Structure formats: structure tokens, C-alpha cells
Amino acid sequence: MRLITAIIKPFKLDDVKAALEQFGVKGMTVSEASGYGRQRGHTEVYRGAEYQVDLVPKVRLEVLAEEDDADDVLDVIVKAAHTGKIGDGKVWSVPVDTVIRVRTGERGPEAL
């Protein structure tokens, strides 16, 4: 099993969510995040005062997938989140040894 984590632009969340649901992903965890990469934040003007925004708002999406589906899920996320502009985000996966559904005690693929 793999844990797939994606950091994406907030306005792309609905596109990514719809693409994952169409692929057959049954669950995901979404949380707000902030950070920066190559874009290094940006400058904004508020009420005539200019200030530097160092941390850009992002969304962190986590999905558990079976080993056979992991590459396809990665591709679905990348395709749906792509804008072609700097700050599109990152997607990565890591191995997961054990998954347990708390309510039923099911383990492994049955817990997804």
C-alpha cells in the first residue's frame, strides 16, 4: 500500500477531487497548508501599503492507494492539478506497512 500526498493550489482542489472520484478513490484527507517553493512568495498591496507574503496558501491532499493503483493515482492528481504555472505543487508517495479501520478492525486493503 502507498500513502500519496499532494500539495496543490487551493482552486484546483475540486478538479482533483472530481478526477479521483471518477478514478474510483473512495476516501481522502484534505487540510490547509502554506509554504513556498521556487516562487518564494509574492508582494501584495493592502490599503496602499505594500507587504511581502512569504507563505503561499496551499492544500494538502492525502490518499491511501493499493500498490497496483498508486502510479495511476499519482498521474490522475498531477493531470488534474496542472496549470503550467509556477507553484502548481508537488506529489509524492511513501510505502505504508499497516492500515487499520478503527470502527471494524479491518486491516490491509479491506480497511480502505
N, CA and C atoms as an extended XYZ file, in Angstrom:
336
Properties=species:S:1:pos:R:3:atomname:S:1:resname:S:1:resid:I:1 pbc="F F F"
N         0.834       -1.169        0.000 N   MET     1
C         0.000        0.000        0.000 CA  MET     1
C         0.884        1.240        0.000 C   MET     1
N         0.349        2.363       -0.516 N   ARG     2
C         1.089        3.618       -0.615 CA  ARG     2
C         0.245        4.757       -0.049 C   ARG     2
N         0.905        5.698        0.602 N   LEU     3
C         0.284        6.946        1.011 CA  LEU     3
C         0.732        7.997        0.014 C   LEU     3
N        -0.222        8.558       -0.706 N   ILE     4
C         0.072        9.573       -1.711 CA  ILE     4
C        -0.301       10.921       -1.116 C   ILE     4
N         0.662       11.830       -1.129 N   THR     5
C         0.466       13.170       -0.595 CA  THR     5
C         0.675       14.170       -1.713 C   THR     5
N        -0.237       15.129       -1.814 N   ALA     6
C        -0.137       16.171       -2.834 CA  ALA     6
C        -0.309       17.530       -2.175 C   ALA     6
N         0.550       18.458       -2.569 N   ILE     7
C         0.418       19.854       -2.170 CA  ILE     7
C         0.038       20.592       -3.443 C   ILE     7
N        -1.162       21.168       -3.471 N   ILE     8
C        -1.673       21.770       -4.705 CA  ILE     8
C        -2.236       23.161       -4.429 C   ILE     8
N        -2.546       23.876       -5.510 N   LYS     9
C        -3.189       25.181       -5.389 CA  LYS     9
C        -4.629       24.974       -4.915 C   LYS     9
N        -5.110       25.825       -4.004 N   PRO    10
C        -6.457       25.629       -3.448 CA  PRO    10
C        -7.571       25.588       -4.491 C   PRO    10
N        -7.479       26.385       -5.541 N   PHE    11
C        -8.565       26.420       -6.521 CA  PHE    11
C        -8.602       25.177       -7.407 C   PHE    11
N        -7.587       24.317       -7.341 N   LYS    12
C        -7.572       23.075       -8.108 CA  LYS    12
C        -8.137       21.897       -7.313 C   LYS    12
N        -8.498       22.108       -6.059 N   LEU    13
C        -8.987       21.009       -5.213 CA  LEU    13
C       -10.216       20.334       -5.804 C   LEU    13
N       -11.190       21.097       -6.268 N   ASP    14
C       -12.408       20.495       -6.814 CA  ASP    14
C       -12.106       19.654       -8.050 C   ASP    14
N       -11.189       20.128       -8.903 N   ASP    15
C       -10.812       19.362      -10.092 CA  ASP    15
C       -10.141       18.047       -9.714 C   ASP    15
N        -9.218       18.112       -8.748 N   VAL    16
C        -8.502       16.911       -8.315 CA  VAL    16
C        -9.462       15.943       -7.634 C   VAL    16
N       -10.325       16.459       -6.783 N   LYS    17
C       -11.298       15.615       -6.082 CA  LYS    17
C       -12.210       14.900       -7.073 C   LYS    17
N       -12.719       15.629       -8.072 N   ALA    18
C       -13.596       15.020       -9.076 CA  ALA    18
C       -12.863       13.957       -9.884 C   ALA    18
N       -11.616       14.215      -10.248 N   ALA    19
C       -10.831       13.252      -11.019 CA  ALA    19
C       -10.568       11.988      -10.202 C   ALA    19
N       -10.265       12.146       -8.920 N   LEU    20
C       -10.025       10.980       -8.067 CA  LEU    20
C       -11.297       10.168       -7.857 C   LEU    20
N       -12.421       10.847       -7.679 N   GLU    21
C       -13.687       10.132       -7.519 CA  GLU    21
C       -14.035        9.366       -8.787 C   GLU    21
N       -13.779        9.973       -9.932 N   GLN    22
C       -14.044        9.293      -11.204 CA  GLN    22
C       -13.124        8.078      -11.376 C   GLN    22
N       -11.897        8.179      -10.881 N   PHE    23
C       -10.964        7.051      -10.949 CA  PHE    23
C       -11.380        5.921      -10.016 C   PHE    23
N       -12.101        6.254       -8.942 N   GLY    24
C       -12.566        5.227       -8.018 CA  GLY    24
C       -11.989        5.324       -6.616 C   GLY    24
N       -11.316        6.414       -6.319 N   VAL    25
C       -10.788        6.607       -4.965 CA  VAL    25
C       -11.965        6.852       -4.030 C   VAL    25
N       -12.001        6.123       -2.912 N   LYS    26
C       -13.156        6.172       -2.018 CA  LYS    26
C       -12.994        7.131       -0.856 C   LYS    26
N       -11.779        7.558       -0.576 N   GLY    27
C       -11.582        8.450        0.559 CA  GLY    27
C       -10.301        9.248        0.421 C   GLY    27
N       -10.278       10.398        1.081 N   MET    28
C        -9.098       11.252        1.066 CA  MET    28
C        -9.152       12.158        2.280 C   MET    28
N        -8.019       12.711        2.628 N   THR    29
C        -7.931       13.686        3.702 CA  THR    29
C        -7.417       14.974        3.095 C   THR    29
N        -8.087       16.076        3.414 N   VAL    30
C        -7.698       17.383        2.887 CA  VAL    30
C        -7.460       18.321        4.056 C   VAL    30
N        -6.356       19.056        4.001 N   SER    31
C        -6.075       20.051        5.030 CA  SER    31
C        -5.434       21.283        4.402 C   SER    31
N        -5.602       22.403        5.070 N   GLU    32
C        -4.993       23.632        4.600 CA  GLU    32
C        -3.512       23.614        4.948 C   GLU    32
N        -2.717       24.175        4.050 N   ALA    33
C        -1.280       24.249        4.273 CA  ALA    33
C        -0.792       25.582        3.724 C   ALA    33
N         0.411       25.939        4.061 N   SER    34
C         1.036       27.112        3.469 CA  SER    34
C         2.524       26.850        3.380 C   SER    34
N         3.138       27.457        2.395 N   GLY    35
C         4.565       27.268        2.198 CA  GLY    35
C         5.013       27.986        0.950 C   GLY    35
N         6.223       27.686        0.538 N   TYR    36
C         6.717       28.267       -0.694 CA  TYR    36
C         7.734       27.336       -1.325 C   TYR    36
N         7.904       27.497       -2.600 N   GLY    37
C         8.905       26.758       -3.355 CA  GLY    37
C         9.700       27.755       -4.161 C   GLY    37
N         9.781       27.532       -5.427 N   ARG    38
C        10.546       28.436       -6.285 CA  ARG    38
C         9.937       29.829       -6.381 C   ARG    38
N         8.629       29.942       -6.181 N   GLN    39
C         8.004       31.255       -6.323 CA  GLN    39
C         8.379       32.191       -5.181 C   GLN    39
N         8.815       31.674       -4.041 N   ARG    40
C         9.282       32.453       -2.900 CA  ARG    40
C         8.292       33.510       -2.420 C   ARG    40
N         7.021       33.206       -2.465 N   GLY    41
C         6.007       34.149       -2.018 CA  GLY    41
C         5.780       35.237       -3.052 C   GLY    41
N         5.099       36.299       -2.640 N   HIS    42
C         4.812       37.390       -3.559 CA  HIS    42
C         4.520       38.667       -2.769 C   HIS    42
N         4.454       39.773       -3.479 N   THR    43
C         4.180       41.068       -2.861 CA  THR    43
C         2.727       41.446       -3.131 C   THR    43
N         2.043       41.948       -2.115 N   GLU    44
C         0.662       42.406       -2.255 CA  GLU    44
C         0.548       43.830       -1.730 C   GLU    44
N        -0.492       44.518       -2.188 N   VAL    45
C        -0.769       45.868       -1.706 CA  VAL    45
C        -2.122       45.838       -1.010 C   VAL    45
N        -2.166       46.320        0.230 N   TYR    46
C        -3.402       46.379        1.001 CA  TYR    46
C        -3.538       47.780        1.574 C   TYR    46
N        -4.610       48.464        1.178 N   ARG    47
C        -4.874       49.837        1.626 CA  ARG    47
C        -3.660       50.744        1.419 C   ARG    47
N        -3.041       50.575        0.268 N   GLY    48
C        -1.921       51.427       -0.104 CA  GLY    48
C        -0.579       51.012        0.453 C   GLY    48
N        -0.556       50.029        1.345 N   ALA    49
C         0.709       49.567        1.916 CA  ALA    49
C         1.138       48.276        1.229 C   ALA    49
N         2.367       48.228        0.827 N   GLU    50
C         2.907       47.039        0.168 CA  GLU    50
C         3.545       46.140        1.223 C   GLU    50
N         3.265       44.842        1.131 N   TYR    51
C         3.879       43.909        2.073 CA  TYR    51
C         4.186       42.596        1.373 C   TYR    51
N         5.125       41.865        1.942 N   GLN    52
C         5.590       40.600        1.382 CA  GLN    52
C         4.816       39.437        2.001 C   GLN    52
N         4.259       38.575        1.149 N   VAL    53
C         3.605       37.351        1.606 CA  VAL    53
C         4.605       36.217        1.375 C   VAL    53
N         5.195       35.716        2.464 N   ASP    54
C         6.247       34.701        2.348 CA  ASP    54
C         5.687       33.298        2.154 C   ASP    54
N         4.571       33.014        2.791 N   LEU    55
C         3.987       31.681        2.719 CA  LEU    55
C         2.713       31.729        1.886 C   LEU    55
N         2.705       30.955        0.829 N   VAL    56
C         1.585       30.926       -0.110 CA  VAL    56
C         0.569       29.879        0.358 C   VAL    56
N        -0.732       30.191        0.349 N   PRO    57
C        -1.734       29.200        0.757 CA  PRO    57
C        -1.786       28.025       -0.220 C   PRO    57
N        -1.831       26.827        0.320 N   LYS    58
C        -1.894       25.591       -0.456 CA  LYS    58
C        -2.895       24.648        0.203 C   LYS    58
N        -3.150       23.535       -0.453 N   VAL    59
C        -3.989       22.473        0.094 CA  VAL    59
C        -3.160       21.191        0.095 C   VAL    59
N        -3.229       20.461        1.198 N   ARG    60
C        -2.539       19.176        1.310 CA  ARG    60
C        -3.595       18.078        1.203 C   ARG    60
N        -3.389       17.178        0.268 N   LEU    61
C        -4.324       16.096       -0.005 CA  LEU    61
C        -3.600       14.775        0.236 C   LEU    61
N        -4.220       13.873        1.002 N   GLU    62
C        -3.625       12.569        1.274 CA  GLU    62
C        -4.599       11.474        0.872 C   GLU    62
N        -4.079       10.467        0.170 N   VAL    63
C        -4.889        9.358       -0.329 CA  VAL    63
C        -4.124        8.064       -0.087 C   VAL    63
N        -4.805        7.057        0.437 N   LEU    64
C        -4.229        5.717        0.529 CA  LEU    64
C        -4.630        4.935       -0.715 C   LEU    64
N        -3.657        4.276       -1.321 N   ALA    65
C        -3.936        3.501       -2.538 CA  ALA    65
C        -3.196        2.171       -2.477 C   ALA    65
N        -3.774        1.181       -3.133 N   GLU    66
C        -3.084       -0.092       -3.246 CA  GLU    66
C        -1.880        0.074       -4.164 C   GLU    66
N        -0.901       -0.772       -3.980 N   GLU    67
C         0.361       -0.673       -4.731 CA  GLU    67
C         0.128       -0.636       -6.240 C   GLU    67
N        -0.793       -1.456       -6.743 N   ASP    68
C        -1.054       -1.536       -8.183 CA  ASP    68
C        -1.669       -0.247       -8.739 C   ASP    68
N        -2.408        0.485       -7.914 N   ASP    69
C        -3.090        1.699       -8.362 CA  ASP    69
C        -2.292        2.974       -8.102 C   ASP    69
N        -1.224        2.892       -7.333 N   ALA    70
C        -0.525        4.088       -6.865 CA  ALA    70
C        -0.035        4.974       -8.015 C   ALA    70
N         0.599        4.399       -9.025 N   ASP    71
C         1.106        5.212      -10.137 CA  ASP    71
C        -0.034        5.889      -10.892 C   ASP    71
N        -1.146        5.193      -11.058 N   ASP    72
C        -2.295        5.778      -11.745 CA  ASP    72
C        -2.893        6.930      -10.933 C   ASP    72
N        -2.966        6.763       -9.612 N   VAL    73
C        -3.492        7.825       -8.756 CA  VAL    73
C        -2.575        9.044       -8.823 C   VAL    73
N        -1.270        8.819       -8.804 N   LEU    74
C        -0.316        9.920       -8.951 CA  LEU    74
C        -0.567       10.674      -10.251 C   LEU    74
N        -0.729        9.933      -11.334 N   ASP    75
C        -0.953       10.556      -12.643 CA  ASP    75
C        -2.261       11.344      -12.683 C   ASP    75
N        -3.307       10.803      -12.065 N   VAL    76
C        -4.606       11.489      -12.025 CA  VAL    76
C        -4.465       12.822      -11.294 C   VAL    76
N        -3.775       12.814      -10.161 N   ILE    77
C        -3.604       14.048       -9.381 CA  ILE    77
C        -2.797       15.074      -10.168 C   ILE    77
N        -1.685       14.633      -10.747 N   VAL    78
C        -0.825       15.562      -11.493 CA  VAL    78
C        -1.574       16.176      -12.667 C   VAL    78
N        -2.316       15.363      -13.398 N   LYS    79
C        -3.055       15.869      -14.551 CA  LYS    79
C        -4.131       16.874      -14.129 C   LYS    79
N        -4.859       16.574      -13.051 N   ALA    80
C        -5.948       17.444      -12.610 CA  ALA    80
C        -5.439       18.730      -11.959 C   ALA    80
N        -4.276       18.696      -11.330 N   ALA    81
C        -3.746       19.865      -10.618 CA  ALA    81
C        -2.900       20.770      -11.511 C   ALA    81
N        -2.559       20.315      -12.694 N   HIS    82
C        -1.646       21.039      -13.582 CA  HIS    82
C        -2.262       22.328      -14.129 C   HIS    82
N        -1.524       23.434      -13.982 N   THR    83
C        -1.887       24.690      -14.638 CA  THR    83
C        -0.781       25.154      -15.573 C   THR    83
N         0.421       24.628      -15.370 N   GLY    84
C         1.558       25.039      -16.181 CA  GLY    84
C         2.278       26.262      -15.638 C   GLY    84
N         1.825       26.761      -14.497 N   LYS    85
C         2.435       27.946      -13.903 CA  LYS    85
C         3.209       27.563      -12.652 C   LYS    85
N         4.142       28.399      -12.280 N   ILE    86
C         4.942       28.141      -11.085 CA  ILE    86
C         4.021       28.056       -9.867 C   ILE    86
N         4.335       27.134       -8.953 N   GLY    87
C         3.524       26.960       -7.759 CA  GLY    87
C         2.438       25.915       -7.883 C   GLY    87
N         2.471       25.109       -8.955 N   ASP    88
C         1.465       24.057       -9.127 CA  ASP    88
C         1.502       23.042       -7.991 C   ASP    88
N         2.655       22.817       -7.380 N   GLY    89
C         2.744       21.933       -6.227 CA  GLY    89
C         3.637       20.739       -6.437 C   GLY    89
N         3.511       19.784       -5.546 N   LYS    90
C         4.287       18.544       -5.560 CA  LYS    90
C         3.368       17.389       -5.191 C   LYS    90
N         3.735       16.204       -5.691 N   VAL    91
C         3.016       14.978       -5.347 CA  VAL    91
C         4.065       13.903       -5.086 C   VAL    91
N         3.891       13.132       -4.011 N   TRP    92
C         4.825       12.057       -3.723 CA  TRP    92
C         4.090       10.911       -3.054 C   TRP    92
N         4.750        9.761       -3.016 N   SER    93
C         4.157        8.607       -2.334 CA  SER    93
C         5.201        7.934       -1.469 C   SER    93
N         4.723        7.333       -0.404 N   VAL    94
C         5.579        6.589        0.516 CA  VAL    94
C         4.896        5.265        0.839 C   VAL    94
N         5.688        4.229        1.135 N   PRO    95
C         5.082        2.937        1.471 CA  PRO    95
C         4.376        2.983        2.828 C   PRO    95
N         3.300        2.194        2.928 N   VAL    96
C         2.536        2.066        4.175 CA  VAL    96
C         2.539        0.597        4.554 C   VAL    96
N         2.966        0.302        5.772 N   ASP    97
C         3.040       -1.088        6.221 CA  ASP    97
C         1.690       -1.634        6.666 C   ASP    97
N         0.956       -0.856        7.456 N   THR    98
C        -0.287       -1.348        8.028 CA  THR    98
C        -1.357       -0.262        7.991 C   THR    98
N        -2.562       -0.658        7.644 N   VAL    99
C        -3.722        0.228        7.713 CA  VAL    99
C        -4.808       -0.527        8.464 C   VAL    99
N        -5.425        0.135        9.435 N   ILE   100
C        -6.488       -0.487       10.225 CA  ILE   100
C        -7.682        0.456       10.256 C   ILE   100
N        -8.857       -0.063        9.907 N   ARG   101
C       -10.090        0.722       10.046 CA  ARG   101
C       -10.484        0.657       11.515 C   ARG   101
N       -10.549        1.796       12.164 N   VAL   102
C       -10.792        1.855       13.605 CA  VAL   102
C       -12.143        1.252       13.963 C   VAL   102
N       -13.183        1.573       13.204 N   ARG   103
C       -14.540        1.123       13.537 CA  ARG   103
C       -14.668       -0.392       13.549 C   ARG   103
N       -14.087       -1.072       12.544 N   THR   104
C       -14.300       -2.514       12.398 CA  THR   104
C       -13.087       -3.368       12.727 C   THR   104
N       -11.911       -2.750       12.775 N   GLY   105
C       -10.697       -3.512       13.000 CA  GLY   105
C       -10.136       -4.165       11.742 C   GLY   105
N       -10.749       -3.921       10.588 N   GLU   106
C       -10.250       -4.485        9.335 CA  GLU   106
C        -8.842       -3.978        9.067 C   GLU   106
N        -8.029       -4.847        8.450 N   ARG   107
C        -6.641       -4.494        8.171 CA  ARG   107
C        -6.338       -4.642        6.700 C   ARG   107
N        -5.346       -3.902        6.247 N   GLY   108
C        -4.875       -4.017        4.872 CA  GLY   108
C        -5.860       -3.419        3.882 C   GLY   108
N        -5.938       -3.995        2.667 N   PRO   109
C        -6.810       -3.447        1.614 CA  PRO   109
C        -8.275       -3.351        2.020 C   PRO   109
N        -8.736       -4.235        2.899 N   GLU   110
C       -10.130       -4.186        3.345 CA  GLU   110
C       -10.412       -2.922        4.139 C   GLU   110
N        -9.369       -2.316        4.720 N   ALA   111
C        -9.533       -1.112        5.533 CA  ALA   111
C        -9.693        0.145        4.695 C   ALA   111
N        -9.407        0.048        3.403 N   LEU   112
C        -9.578        1.218        2.546 CA  LEU   112
C       -11.052        1.415        2.312 C   LEU   112
